[in-house]
CSV table of C-alpha atoms in Angstrom, one decimal:
chain,number,residue,atom,x,y,z
A,1430,MET,CA,7.7,1.9,29.9
A,1431,GLY,CA,4.4,0.6,28.9
A,1432,SER,CA,3.6,-1.2,32.1
A,1433,ILE,CA,4.6,1.9,34.2
A,1434,TYR,CA,2.5,4.1,32.0
A,1435,GLY,CA,-0.4,1.7,32.1
A,1436,ASP,CA,-0.3,1.2,35.9
A,1437,TRP,CA,-0.3,5.0,36.4
A,1438,LEU,CA,-3.3,5.4,34.1
A,1439,LYS,CA,-5.2,2.7,35.9
A,1440,GLU,CA,-4.4,4.3,39.3
A,1441,ARG,CA,-5.7,7.6,38.1
A,1442,ARG,CA,-8.8,6.0,36.6
A,1443,VAL,CA,-9.6,4.1,39.8
A,1444,ALA,CA,-9.0,7.2,41.9
A,1445,ALA,CA,-11.5,9.0,39.8
A,1446,GLY,CA,-14.0,6.3,40.4
A,1447,LEU,CA,-14.3,5.4,36.7
A,1448,THR,CA,-14.7,2.0,35.1
A,1449,GLN,CA,-12.7,1.4,31.8
A,1450,GLN,CA,-16.0,1.9,29.9
A,1451,GLU,CA,-16.8,5.1,31.7
A,1452,LEU,CA,-13.3,6.5,31.0
A,1453,ALA,CA,-13.6,5.4,27.4
A,1454,ASP,CA,-16.9,7.2,27.0
A,1455,VAL,CA,-15.5,10.5,28.4
A,1456,ALA,CA,-12.2,10.2,26.4
A,1457,ILE,CA,-14.0,9.2,23.2
A,1458,MET,CA,-12.0,5.9,22.9
A,1459,THR,CA,-12.9,2.2,23.0
A,1460,ARG,CA,-12.9,0.3,26.3
A,1461,SER,CA,-10.6,-2.3,24.7
A,1462,HIS,CA,-8.1,0.4,23.9
A,1463,ILE,CA,-8.1,1.6,27.5
A,1464,SER,CA,-7.6,-2.0,28.6
A,1465,HIS,CA,-4.6,-2.5,26.3
A,1466,ILE,CA,-3.0,0.7,27.5
A,1467,GLU,CA,-3.4,-0.2,31.1
A,1468,ALA,CA,-2.0,-3.7,30.5
A,1469,GLY,CA,1.1,-2.2,28.9
A,1470,ARG,CA,0.3,-3.7,25.5
A,1471,ARG,CA,-0.2,-0.4,23.7
A,1472,ILE,CA,0.9,3.2,23.9
A,1473,PRO,CA,-1.7,5.9,23.2
A,1474,SER,CA,-1.3,8.4,20.4
A,1475,LYS,CA,-0.8,12.0,21.3
A,1476,ASP,CA,-4.4,12.8,20.7
A,1477,ASP,CA,-5.5,9.8,22.9
A,1478,ALA,CA,-3.1,10.9,25.7
A,1479,ARG,CA,-4.5,14.5,25.5
A,1480,ARG,CA,-8.1,13.2,25.8
A,1481,LEU,CA,-7.2,11.0,28.7
A,1482,ASP,CA,-5.5,13.9,30.5
A,1483,ARG,CA,-8.7,16.0,30.0
A,1484,ALA,CA,-11.0,13.1,31.1
A,1485,LEU,CA,-8.9,12.5,34.3
A,1486,ASN,CA,-8.0,16.1,35.0
A,1487,THR,CA,-4.3,15.2,35.0
A,1488,GLY,CA,-3.0,18.3,33.3
A,1489,ASN,CA,-0.6,17.2,30.6
A,1490,VAL,CA,1.0,14.3,32.5
A,1491,LEU,CA,-0.1,11.5,30.2
A,1492,SER,CA,0.9,13.5,27.2
A,1493,SER,CA,4.3,14.4,28.6
A,1494,PHE,CA,5.1,10.8,29.6
A,1495,LEU,CA,4.8,9.5,26.0
A,1496,PRO,CA,8.1,8.1,24.5
A,1497,GLN,CA,10.5,10.5,22.9
A,1498,ASP,CA,9.3,11.3,19.4
A,1499,ASP,CA,11.2,10.0,16.4
A,1500,ASP,CA,10.8,12.5,13.6
A,1501,THR,CA,11.4,9.9,11.0
A,1502,ILE,CA,8.0,8.3,11.9
A,1503,ALA,CA,4.7,10.0,11.2
A,1504,ASP,CA,2.8,10.7,14.4
A,1505,TYR,CA,-0.3,8.8,13.1
A,1506,PHE,CA,1.8,5.7,12.2
A,1507,GLU,CA,3.7,5.3,15.5
A,1508,PRO,CA,0.9,3.3,17.3
A,1509,ALA,CA,0.7,1.0,14.2
A,1510,ARG,CA,4.5,0.6,14.2
A,1511,GLN,CA,4.4,-0.5,17.9
A,1512,LEU,CA,1.7,-3.1,17.1
A,1513,GLU,CA,3.6,-4.3,14.0
A,1514,GLN,CA,6.6,-5.2,16.2
A,1515,GLN,CA,4.4,-7.3,18.5
A,1516,ALA,CA,2.3,-9.1,15.9
A,1517,THR,CA,2.4,-12.8,15.4
A,1518,ALA,CA,0.6,-12.6,12.0
A,1519,ILE,CA,0.4,-9.6,9.6
A,1520,ARG,CA,-1.7,-9.4,6.4
A,1521,GLU,CA,-0.9,-6.4,4.2
A,1522,PHE,CA,-2.8,-4.9,1.4
A,1523,ALA,CA,-1.0,-2.4,-0.8
A,1524,LEU,CA,-2.8,-0.1,-3.2
A,1525,SER,CA,-0.1,2.2,-4.5
A,1526,PHE,CA,3.2,1.3,-2.8
A,1527,VAL,CA,5.0,-1.8,-1.7
A,1528,PRO,CA,4.3,-2.4,2.0
A,1529,GLY,CA,7.0,-0.8,4.2
A,1530,ILE,CA,8.3,-4.1,5.7
A,1531,LEU,CA,9.0,-5.4,2.1
A,1532,GLN,CA,10.7,-2.3,0.6
A,1533,THR,CA,14.2,-2.4,-0.7
A,1534,ASN,CA,16.7,0.4,0.1
A,1535,ARG,CA,16.4,2.0,-3.3
A,1536,TYR,CA,12.7,1.7,-3.5
A,1537,ALA,CA,12.2,3.3,-0.1
A,1538,SER,CA,14.6,6.1,-1.0
A,1539,ALA,CA,12.6,6.8,-4.2
A,1540,VAL,CA,9.3,6.9,-2.2
A,1541,LEU,CA,10.7,9.0,0.6
A,1542,GLY,CA,12.3,11.4,-1.9
A,1543,THR,CA,9.0,12.6,-3.3
A,1544,THR,CA,7.6,14.4,-0.2
A,1545,TYR,CA,6.5,18.0,0.0
A,1546,PRO,CA,8.2,20.0,1.3
A,1547,PRO,CA,11.3,18.4,-0.1
A,1548,ARG,CA,13.7,16.7,2.3
A,1549,SER,CA,17.5,17.1,2.2
A,1550,ASP,CA,19.5,14.0,1.2
A,1551,GLU,CA,20.6,13.5,4.8
A,1552,GLU,CA,17.0,13.7,6.1
A,1553,ARG,CA,15.7,11.3,3.5
A,1554,ASP,CA,18.5,8.8,4.3
A,1555,ARG,CA,17.5,8.9,8.0
A,1556,HIS,CA,13.9,8.1,7.0
A,1557,VAL,CA,15.0,5.3,4.8
A,1558,VAL,CA,17.0,3.7,7.6
A,1559,THR,CA,14.0,3.9,9.9
A,1560,ARG,CA,11.8,2.3,7.3
A,1561,LEU,CA,14.2,-0.5,6.5
A,1562,GLU,CA,14.6,-1.3,10.2
A,1563,ARG,CA,10.9,-2.3,10.2
A,1564,ALA,CA,11.9,-5.2,8.0
A,1565,ASN,CA,13.9,-6.7,10.9
A,1566,ILE,CA,10.8,-8.5,11.9
A,1567,LEU,CA,11.4,-10.8,9.0
A,1568,ALA,CA,14.7,-11.9,10.4
A,1569,ASP,CA,12.8,-14.5,12.4
A,1570,PRO,CA,12.2,-17.3,10.0
A,1571,VAL,CA,8.7,-18.0,11.3
A,1572,THR,CA,7.1,-15.1,13.2
A,1573,PRO,CA,5.3,-13.0,12.3
A,1574,VAL,CA,3.5,-14.9,9.5
A,1575,VAL,CA,3.2,-12.3,6.7
A,1576,TRP,CA,0.8,-12.3,3.8
A,1577,ALA,CA,1.0,-9.5,1.2
A,1578,LEU,CA,-1.9,-8.7,-1.1
A,1579,LEU,CA,-0.8,-6.4,-3.9
A,1580,ASP,CA,-2.9,-4.4,-6.3
A,1581,GLU,CA,-1.3,-4.9,-9.7
A,1582,ALA,CA,-0.9,-1.1,-9.9
A,1583,VAL,CA,1.9,-1.5,-7.2
A,1584,LEU,CA,3.9,-3.5,-9.8
A,1585,ARG,CA,3.1,-1.3,-12.8
A,1586,ARG,CA,4.0,2.1,-11.3
A,1587,PRO,CA,7.7,2.6,-12.0
A,1588,VAL,CA,8.8,4.0,-8.6
A,1589,GLY,CA,12.5,4.9,-8.9
A,1590,GLY,CA,12.7,3.7,-12.5
A,1591,PRO,CA,12.9,0.3,-14.2
A,1592,GLU,CA,16.0,-1.0,-12.4
A,1593,VAL,CA,14.7,-0.1,-8.9
A,1594,MET,CA,11.3,-1.7,-9.7
A,1595,ALA,CA,12.9,-4.9,-11.0
A,1596,GLU,CA,15.0,-5.2,-7.9
A,1597,GLN,CA,12.0,-4.5,-5.7
A,1598,ILE,CA,9.7,-7.0,-7.3
A,1599,LEU,CA,12.4,-9.8,-7.3
A,1600,HIS,CA,13.0,-9.1,-3.6
A,1601,ILE,CA,9.4,-9.9,-2.8
A,1602,VAL,CA,9.6,-13.0,-5.1
A,1603,HIS,CA,12.6,-14.2,-3.2
A,1604,LEU,CA,10.9,-13.8,0.1
A,1605,ALA,CA,8.0,-15.8,-1.3
A,1606,GLU,CA,10.3,-18.5,-2.7
A,1607,ILE,CA,11.9,-19.1,0.7
A,1608,LYS,CA,8.4,-19.1,2.2
A,1609,ARG,CA,9.0,-16.2,4.4
A,1610,VAL,CA,6.0,-14.3,3.0
A,1611,ARG,CA,3.0,-15.3,1.0
A,1612,VAL,CA,2.1,-12.9,-1.8
A,1613,HIS,CA,-1.0,-12.6,-4.0
A,1614,VAL,CA,-1.7,-10.1,-6.8
A,1615,LEU,CA,-5.0,-8.5,-7.5
A,1616,PRO,CA,-5.0,-8.1,-11.3
A,1617,LEU,CA,-6.0,-4.8,-12.9
A,1618,ALA,CA,-8.5,-6.6,-15.1
A,1619,LEU,CA,-10.5,-7.4,-12.0
A,1620,GLY,CA,-11.8,-3.9,-11.9
A,1621,VAL,CA,-13.3,-2.7,-8.6
A,1622,HIS,CA,-12.6,-4.6,-5.4
A,1623,PRO,CA,-13.4,-4.1,-1.7
A,1624,LEU,CA,-10.1,-2.6,-0.7
A,1625,MET,CA,-9.8,0.2,-3.3
A,1626,GLN,CA,-10.2,3.1,-0.8
A,1627,SER,CA,-6.9,2.7,1.1
A,1628,MET,CA,-4.0,0.5,2.2
A,1629,LEU,CA,-4.8,-1.9,5.0
A,1630,THR,CA,-2.8,-3.9,7.6
A,1631,LEU,CA,-4.4,-6.6,9.7
A,1632,MET,CA,-2.5,-7.8,12.8
A,1633,TRP,CA,-3.0,-10.7,15.2
A,1634,PHE,CA,-1.2,-11.1,18.6
A,1635,GLU,CA,-0.5,-13.8,21.1
A,1636,ASP,CA,-2.1,-12.1,24.1
A,1637,GLN,CA,-4.5,-9.5,22.8
A,1638,PRO,CA,-7.4,-9.1,20.2
A,1639,PRO,CA,-6.6,-8.5,16.6
A,1640,ALA,CA,-6.2,-4.9,15.3
A,1641,ALA,CA,-6.2,-3.2,11.9
A,1642,TYR,CA,-4.5,-0.1,10.5
A,1643,SER,CA,-5.7,1.9,7.5
A,1644,GLU,CA,-3.9,4.8,5.9
A,1645,GLY,CA,-4.6,7.5,3.3
A,1646,LEU,CA,-2.9,10.8,2.4
A,1647,SER,CA,-1.2,12.1,5.6
A,1648,VAL,CA,-3.6,10.3,7.8
A,1649,GLY,CA,-3.7,6.9,9.4
A,1650,LYS,CA,-5.8,5.1,12.0
A,1651,VAL,CA,-5.4,2.0,14.2
A,1652,HIS,CA,-8.8,0.2,14.6
A,1653,ASP,CA,-9.3,-2.0,17.6
A,1654,SER,CA,-13.1,-2.1,17.8
A,1655,PRO,CA,-13.9,-5.8,17.3
A,1656,ALA,CA,-16.8,-5.0,14.9
A,1657,VAL,CA,-14.6,-2.7,12.7
A,1658,VAL,CA,-11.7,-5.2,12.7
A,1659,GLU,CA,-14.1,-8.0,11.7
A,1660,ARG,CA,-15.5,-5.9,8.9
A,1661,LEU,CA,-12.0,-5.0,7.5
A,1662,GLN,CA,-11.0,-8.7,7.8
A,1663,GLY,CA,-14.1,-9.6,5.7
A,1664,ALA,CA,-13.2,-7.0,3.0
A,1665,TYR,CA,-9.6,-8.4,2.9
A,1666,ASP,CA,-10.9,-12.0,2.6
A,1667,LEU,CA,-13.2,-11.0,-0.3
A,1668,ALA,CA,-10.4,-9.3,-2.1
A,1669,LEU,CA,-8.0,-12.2,-1.5
A,1670,GLY,CA,-10.6,-14.5,-3.0
A,1671,ASP,CA,-10.4,-12.6,-6.2
A,1672,ALA,CA,-6.6,-12.5,-6.3
A,1673,LEU,CA,-4.3,-14.7,-8.3
A,1674,PRO,CA,-3.1,-17.8,-6.6
A,1675,LEU,CA,0.5,-17.8,-5.2
A,1676,LYS,CA,2.1,-19.6,-8.2
A,1677,GLU,CA,0.4,-17.3,-10.8
A,1678,SER,CA,1.2,-14.2,-8.8
A,1679,LEU,CA,4.9,-15.1,-8.7
A,1680,THR,CA,4.8,-15.8,-12.5
A,1681,LEU,CA,3.3,-12.4,-13.1
A,1682,MET,CA,5.8,-10.7,-10.8
A,1683,ARG,CA,8.8,-12.3,-12.6
A,1684,ALA,CA,7.4,-11.4,-16.0
A,1685,THR,CA,6.9,-7.8,-14.8
A,1686,ALA,CA,10.5,-7.6,-13.5
A,1687,LYS,CA,11.6,-8.9,-16.9
A,1688,GLU,CA,9.6,-6.1,-18.6
A,1689,TYR,CA,11.5,-3.6,-16.5
A,1690,GLY,CA,14.7,-4.9,-18.0
A,1691,HIS,CA,15.8,-7.6,-15.6
A,1692,HIS,CA,17.1,-10.7,-17.3
A,1693,ASP,CA,17.9,-14.0,-15.5
């Protein structure tokens, strides 16, 4: 779908006599984002598609051709989910919750059961399945390379209760022990750090420039501007430099799981 969509966009742009930069300026996007869409590497968000339609005077064609919506995925997250599936390396920073690709069934159920307005049990379960499917990228023993930087608050907030938290923490410890992920904890005693404003995901790819995704309350944004991505990578690196080393991080996580009532 992506290449057909991208080819059609390129045809309309060329027919309008616009360069990628000129279209980006009119549609209030970056030239690199236009390039990725035309190459079939990315799918625009609904807002991006609407702006492209207006810029190219194509009615609602580009908006209508977007893939069928999945109501278990927030509109603002779908572009990031697409990138997540293509990434060769992912670095996560979690401020409040365990990153989605590392969540257990019961932890995800607890997180997704606290929304407003409330969801029915059936609706919540559908969302849980969608979230757990994201973890399928870890089925490959090597790619993507995943690092997780966790604020200690993620471990201390008892999402779902002590038993759920112990299970969740030990799940991440296991992934680290088998060397599928690398995990570091930012201790609460550190105080302020460069990533306190929101969660952050950094992604690298085989055939395209790196991208970043940041998310707050009911809002998320993919960043593909090289300057912005470089700045976010720098903030991540600074925070990582203040985090506990891998061995100490795992020791803290095992001790925290034990505090929640888990016993070896």
